[in-house]
Short mmCIF file of C-alpha atoms in Angstrom, two decimals:
data_model
loop_
_atom_site.label_atom_id
_atom_site.label_comp_id
_atom_site.label_asym_id
_atom_site.label_seq_id
_atom_site.Cartn_x
_atom_site.Cartn_y
_atom_site.Cartn_z
CA GLN A 1 14.10 -238.47 37.33
CA LYS A 2 16.33 -236.22 35.24
CA MET A 3 19.61 -237.92 34.32
CA PRO A 4 22.75 -236.06 35.40
CA LYS A 5 25.14 -234.60 32.88
CA LYS A 6 27.84 -236.92 31.59
CA LEU A 7 30.60 -235.36 33.68
CA PRO A 8 30.63 -233.72 37.11
CA PRO A 9 31.18 -229.93 36.93
CA SER A 10 34.51 -230.27 38.76
CA PHE A 11 35.76 -232.65 36.06
CA VAL A 12 34.83 -230.17 33.35
CA SER A 13 36.79 -227.45 35.20
CA ILE A 14 39.84 -229.72 35.56
CA ILE A 15 39.79 -230.74 31.89
CA LEU A 16 39.48 -227.12 30.77
CA ALA A 17 42.30 -226.02 33.09
CA PHE A 18 44.49 -228.87 31.85
CA ALA A 19 43.77 -228.02 28.19
CA LEU A 20 44.53 -224.33 28.78
CA GLY A 21 47.70 -225.22 30.65
CA VAL A 22 48.95 -227.41 27.80
CA LEU A 23 48.08 -224.71 25.30
CA ALA A 24 49.99 -222.14 27.35
CA LEU A 25 53.04 -224.43 27.49
CA ILE A 26 52.93 -224.93 23.72
CA VAL A 27 52.81 -221.16 23.18
CA VAL A 28 55.58 -220.37 25.71
CA ILE A 29 58.08 -223.22 25.24
CA GLY A 30 56.92 -224.87 22.01
CA PRO A 31 55.33 -228.31 21.40
CA MET A 32 58.71 -230.06 21.14
CA HIS A 33 59.45 -229.44 24.80
CA LEU A 34 56.29 -230.89 26.33
CA THR A 35 57.87 -234.30 26.96
CA SER A 36 60.85 -232.66 28.61
CA GLN A 37 58.46 -231.02 31.09
CA LEU A 38 57.27 -234.47 32.17
CA SER A 39 60.87 -235.58 32.58
CA ASP A 40 61.64 -232.47 34.66
CA ALA A 41 58.57 -233.10 36.82
CA LYS A 42 59.70 -236.67 37.46
CA SER A 43 63.21 -235.49 38.33
CA LEU A 44 61.91 -232.82 40.73
CA LEU A 45 59.67 -235.31 42.54
CA LEU A 46 62.60 -237.71 42.96
CA HIS A 47 65.40 -235.18 43.51
CA PRO A 48 63.94 -231.71 44.14
CA MET A 49 67.31 -230.24 45.09
CA GLY A 50 69.20 -231.91 42.24
CA LYS A 51 71.56 -234.83 42.40
CA ASP A 52 74.97 -233.74 41.08
CA ARG A 53 78.00 -232.70 43.13
CA TRP A 54 77.51 -229.01 42.47
CA GLU A 55 73.92 -228.96 43.68
CA LEU A 56 74.62 -231.10 46.75
CA THR A 57 77.68 -229.21 47.99
CA VAL A 58 76.08 -228.41 51.34
CA ALA A 59 74.72 -231.12 53.60
CA GLU A 60 71.34 -229.42 53.94
CA GLN A 61 70.58 -230.22 50.26
CA HIS A 62 70.98 -233.98 50.75
CA GLN A 63 67.90 -236.18 50.56
CA PRO A 64 66.93 -237.70 53.90
CA TYR A 65 65.49 -241.14 54.39
CA PHE A 66 62.32 -241.76 56.37
CA THR A 67 64.47 -242.88 59.30
CA ASP A 68 66.28 -239.52 59.19
CA VAL A 69 63.03 -237.57 59.09
CA ILE A 70 61.47 -239.27 62.11
CA ALA A 71 64.78 -238.92 64.01
CA SER A 72 64.24 -235.16 63.83
CA PHE A 73 61.09 -235.44 65.94
CA ASN A 74 61.99 -236.55 69.46
CA PRO A 75 61.27 -237.90 72.01
CA LYS A 76 60.73 -241.62 71.60
CA PHE A 77 58.18 -243.59 73.56
CA MET A 78 59.01 -247.33 73.63
CA GLY A 79 61.14 -246.82 70.51
CA ILE A 80 58.39 -244.92 68.68
CA PRO A 81 58.92 -241.21 67.81
CA ALA A 82 55.89 -239.91 69.69
CA LEU A 83 55.49 -236.55 67.96
CA TYR A 84 55.68 -238.03 64.46
CA PHE A 85 53.38 -240.87 65.38
CA LEU A 86 50.81 -238.37 66.70
CA PHE A 87 51.15 -236.44 63.43
CA LEU A 88 50.21 -239.56 61.46
CA ILE A 89 47.29 -240.26 63.80
CA GLY A 90 46.15 -236.63 63.50
CA ALA A 91 46.27 -236.67 59.69
CA ILE A 92 44.28 -239.91 59.57
CA LEU A 93 41.72 -238.69 62.13
CA ALA A 94 41.32 -235.43 60.22
CA PHE A 95 40.65 -237.34 56.99
CA TYR A 96 38.24 -239.60 58.85
CA SER A 97 36.34 -236.64 60.27
CA MET A 98 35.90 -235.34 56.74
CA VAL A 99 34.52 -238.61 55.26
CA LYS A 100 32.82 -240.21 58.29
CA GLU A 101 29.33 -239.44 57.00
CA ASN A 102 30.06 -241.32 53.80
CA LYS A 103 28.91 -244.93 53.51
CA HIS A 104 32.31 -245.82 51.98
CA THR A 105 34.25 -244.44 54.95
CA SER A 106 36.40 -247.53 55.58
CA ARG A 107 37.47 -247.75 51.93
CA LEU A 108 38.29 -244.06 51.69
CA VAL A 109 40.34 -244.10 54.90
CA SER A 110 42.17 -247.28 53.77
CA VAL A 111 43.13 -245.68 50.47
CA TYR A 112 44.36 -242.53 52.21
CA VAL A 113 46.44 -244.46 54.77
CA GLY A 114 47.92 -246.64 52.03
CA PHE A 115 48.85 -243.59 49.97
CA LEU A 116 50.43 -241.83 52.97
CA LEU A 117 52.51 -244.90 53.90
CA LEU A 118 53.71 -245.47 50.33
CA LEU A 119 54.66 -241.81 50.05
CA MET A 120 56.84 -241.97 53.14
CA LEU A 121 58.16 -245.53 53.24
CA THR A 122 59.34 -245.84 49.64
CA ARG A 123 62.48 -244.01 50.79
CA TYR A 124 62.78 -245.73 54.14
CA SER A 125 66.53 -246.15 54.64
CA SER A 126 69.80 -246.52 52.74
CA THR A 127 69.67 -250.28 53.15
CA GLY A 128 67.06 -252.60 51.74
CA MET A 129 64.85 -252.38 48.67
CA PHE A 130 63.04 -249.20 49.78
CA ASN A 131 66.01 -246.87 49.50
CA GLY A 132 64.38 -244.37 47.13
CA LYS A 133 66.67 -245.42 44.29
CA SER A 134 65.65 -249.01 43.50
CA ALA A 135 63.15 -249.70 40.75
CA ILE A 136 60.52 -250.98 43.21
CA SER A 137 60.88 -247.79 45.33
CA ILE A 138 60.43 -245.48 42.36
CA ILE A 139 57.59 -247.50 40.86
CA LEU A 140 55.62 -247.61 44.12
CA TYR A 141 56.29 -243.91 44.77
CA PHE A 142 54.80 -242.78 41.47
CA ALA A 143 52.15 -245.52 41.58
CA SER A 144 50.85 -244.05 44.85
CA PHE A 145 50.08 -240.72 43.10
CA ILE A 146 48.56 -242.41 40.05
CA ALA A 147 46.48 -244.80 42.14
CA LEU A 148 45.16 -242.01 44.41
CA ALA A 149 44.25 -239.82 41.42
CA GLY A 150 42.68 -242.72 39.53
CA LEU A 151 40.64 -243.99 42.45
CA THR A 152 39.51 -240.46 43.33
CA ILE A 153 38.33 -239.79 39.78
CA TYR A 154 36.58 -243.15 39.58
CA PHE A 155 34.90 -242.72 42.98
CA ILE A 156 33.61 -239.21 42.24
CA PHE A 157 32.42 -240.16 38.75
CA MET A 158 30.56 -243.27 39.93
CA ALA A 159 28.99 -241.37 42.82
CA TYR A 160 27.90 -238.60 40.45
CA ARG A 161 26.32 -241.07 38.01
CA HIS A 162 24.78 -243.61 40.36
CA ASP A 163 24.69 -242.41 44.00
CA LYS A 164 23.48 -238.84 44.52
CA SER A 165 23.63 -239.02 48.35
CA THR A 166 27.29 -240.05 48.26
CA TYR A 167 28.10 -237.32 45.73
CA ASP A 168 26.33 -234.69 47.86
CA GLN A 169 28.36 -235.84 50.85
CA LEU A 170 31.58 -235.43 48.85
CA ARG A 171 30.60 -231.86 48.02
CA SER A 172 30.08 -231.12 51.72
CA TRP A 173 33.63 -232.06 52.73
CA ASN A 174 35.23 -229.55 55.10
CA ASP A 175 37.28 -227.15 52.92
CA GLY A 176 39.61 -226.26 55.78
CA ILE A 177 40.56 -229.90 56.52
CA LEU A 178 40.92 -230.63 52.80
CA LEU A 179 43.31 -227.67 52.44
CA LEU A 180 45.38 -228.89 55.40
CA LEU A 181 45.57 -232.41 53.97
CA VAL A 182 46.73 -231.07 50.60
CA TRP A 183 49.31 -228.92 52.43
CA THR A 184 50.46 -232.06 54.27
CA LEU A 185 50.92 -233.88 50.96
CA PHE A 186 53.24 -231.15 49.66
CA MET A 187 55.19 -230.99 52.91
CA VAL A 188 55.71 -234.80 53.05
CA VAL A 189 57.10 -234.66 49.50
CA ALA A 190 59.26 -231.68 50.49
CA ALA A 191 60.67 -233.38 53.61
CA ARG A 192 61.42 -236.44 51.47
CA GLY A 193 63.36 -234.22 49.09
CA ALA A 194 65.96 -232.40 51.22
CA VAL A 195 67.13 -232.24 54.82
CA ARG A 196 66.70 -228.46 54.93
CA LEU A 197 63.01 -228.79 54.01
CA ILE A 198 62.25 -230.69 57.22
CA PHE A 199 62.08 -227.18 58.72
CA ILE A 200 58.95 -226.33 56.70
CA PHE A 201 57.54 -229.80 57.39
CA ALA A 202 57.71 -229.22 61.18
CA PRO A 203 54.64 -226.90 61.39
CA VAL A 204 52.48 -229.56 59.73
CA VAL A 205 53.72 -232.19 62.18
CA ALA A 206 53.02 -229.88 65.13
CA LEU A 207 49.57 -228.97 63.82
CA PHE A 208 48.30 -232.51 63.28
CA ALA A 209 49.98 -233.79 66.46
CA ALA A 210 48.04 -231.16 68.40
CA TYR A 211 44.86 -232.17 66.55
CA ALA A 212 45.53 -235.83 67.45
CA ILE A 213 45.97 -234.99 71.14
CA ILE A 214 42.61 -233.19 71.21
CA GLU A 215 40.78 -235.93 69.33
CA LEU A 216 42.38 -238.73 71.39
CA SER A 217 41.39 -236.89 74.55
CA ARG A 218 37.81 -236.81 73.36
CA LEU A 219 37.91 -240.52 72.56
CA CYS A 220 39.36 -241.28 76.03
CA LEU A 221 36.66 -239.22 77.72
CA ALA A 222 34.02 -241.14 75.77
CA VAL A 223 35.16 -244.50 77.25
CA LYS A 224 32.42 -245.72 79.60
CA ASN A 225 34.59 -247.66 82.03
CA LYS A 226 35.96 -245.17 84.53
CA GLY A 227 39.16 -247.10 85.31
CA THR A 228 40.04 -247.56 81.65
CA ARG A 229 39.21 -243.90 80.96
CA VAL A 230 41.56 -242.69 83.71
CA ILE A 231 44.40 -244.97 82.58
CA LEU A 232 44.12 -243.79 78.95
CA LEU A 233 44.05 -240.13 79.96
CA VAL A 234 47.06 -240.53 82.28
CA LEU A 235 49.00 -242.32 79.52
CA LEU A 236 48.19 -239.59 77.03
CA ALA A 237 49.19 -236.92 79.56
CA LEU A 238 52.51 -238.68 80.15
CA VAL A 239 53.24 -238.84 76.43
CA VAL A 240 52.61 -235.10 76.14
CA LEU A 241 53.80 -233.68 79.48
CA SER A 242 55.91 -236.23 81.38
CA PRO A 243 58.69 -234.34 83.24
CA LEU A 244 60.74 -237.52 83.79
CA ALA A 245 63.95 -237.84 81.78
CA ALA A 246 63.63 -241.63 81.92
CA PRO A 247 62.12 -243.87 80.78
CA PHE A 248 60.32 -241.26 78.75
CA GLN A 249 60.20 -237.49 78.62
CA GLY A 250 57.01 -235.84 77.39
CA ILE A 251 56.81 -234.14 74.01
CA VAL A 252 56.27 -230.63 75.41
CA THR A 253 58.94 -231.07 78.10
CA ASN A 254 61.49 -232.48 75.64
CA ASN A 255 60.96 -229.76 73.08
CA TYR A 256 61.19 -227.09 75.74
CA ASP A 257 64.51 -228.50 76.99
CA GLN A 258 65.91 -228.68 73.46
CA SER A 259 64.85 -225.12 72.67
CA LYS A 260 66.31 -223.84 75.92
CA LYS A 261 69.68 -225.53 75.27
CA GLN A 262 69.83 -224.10 71.76
CA ALA A 263 69.02 -220.59 73.04
CA THR A 264 71.49 -220.90 75.94
CA TYR A 265 74.50 -222.12 73.97
CA SER A 266 73.96 -220.45 70.61
CA GLY A 267 76.10 -217.51 69.61
CA PRO A 268 77.06 -215.41 66.61
CA PRO A 269 78.20 -217.59 63.68
CA TYR A 270 81.06 -215.14 63.01
CA ASN A 271 82.77 -216.45 66.12
CA GLN A 272 86.32 -216.04 67.48
CA PRO A 273 88.05 -218.44 65.07
CA TRP A 274 86.48 -216.59 62.15
CA GLN A 275 87.38 -213.24 63.70
CA ARG A 276 91.04 -214.29 64.06
CA ALA A 277 91.01 -215.49 60.46
CA GLY A 278 89.57 -212.13 59.42
CA ALA A 279 92.29 -210.25 61.28
CA TRP A 280 95.00 -212.37 59.56
CA VAL A 281 93.45 -211.71 56.11
CA ARG A 282 93.26 -207.94 56.69
CA GLU A 283 96.95 -207.86 57.71
CA ASN A 284 98.39 -210.32 55.16
CA THR A 285 96.46 -209.96 51.91
CA PRO A 286 96.12 -207.02 49.50
CA GLN A 287 92.99 -204.90 49.86
CA ASP A 288 91.85 -205.77 46.33
CA ALA A 289 92.02 -209.54 46.99
CA VAL A 290 88.90 -211.48 45.99
CA PHE A 291 87.75 -214.67 47.77
CA ALA A 292 85.70 -217.37 46.06
CA HIS A 293 83.30 -218.55 48.75
CA TRP A 294 79.95 -220.11 49.43
CA TRP A 295 77.39 -217.31 49.73
CA ASP A 296 76.89 -217.13 53.51
CA TYR A 297 80.62 -217.25 54.27
CA GLY A 298 81.12 -214.83 51.39
CA TYR A 299 79.19 -212.20 53.31
CA TRP A 300 81.39 -212.79 56.36
CA VAL A 301 84.41 -212.27 54.12
CA GLN A 302 82.95 -208.96 52.88
CA ASN A 303 82.01 -207.61 56.31
CA GLY A 304 84.55 -209.23 58.63
CA PHE A 305 87.60 -209.71 56.37
CA GLU A 306 86.88 -206.46 54.49
CA ARG A 307 87.59 -208.17 51.18
CA ALA A 308 85.50 -208.76 48.11
CA SER A 309 83.96 -212.19 47.50
CA VAL A 310 82.46 -213.97 44.51
#
């Protein structure tokens, strides 16, 4: 049997891309600044929106804790945020569906779950050792990336060298699911970085929660005992659609009610207090007055106050 080449083709592509990237950085910024790029990357992963007073002027820039993130996804079922919990189940089931034909399925899923939990829980709350600032939090956060990359490289290399069937199965992974899982990785890091980025994390949560509902429904329908099957399906339906306000309101019902309230009671941000302030400014300040303002309010000053802003 012909021996395989020393490295998988994908590894050769990654090495070449890395070498070309480093070369491009040397040409553009100079070799002396390569180490500063690593420092910047570390800082962006820990504090993507910055950490000084100037950068964190508005509350939306502040870094949330895991407890803050899950609080954004109501309702709760027996104290558990149902939508977020379904998102986690969906992400794990999607990964499982991609690797289930592999003989190392349990190991692969365990590594993925461990990575996902470390990514989220290393900035769990402001109290305790996992506050995102302690040494153990930072070490475990970066260790999760290094461990995942190292184990992935090792697994692919060993499969390529010694287990052709496993390697062929790796190459047949569903590209669509893989793309969604990579997207999820970026969005989890983003949501960990700033409160305002929870907005772009929400579509990922909704997507995988929906996937989880479909897959759990299939699993429930596959249960042989009719009584157990009915109970599981009813429970799942209640989690998703329960119209009762107490003890638990379904995910769809709760989100509909929240959206309706926001639409009903929302109004123009340039409201009456701002309009009165604008009238006072127009009557009591010179026309060439200049206001120093945060950018969104600055536009209100320009259009409503009829004064310049910087």
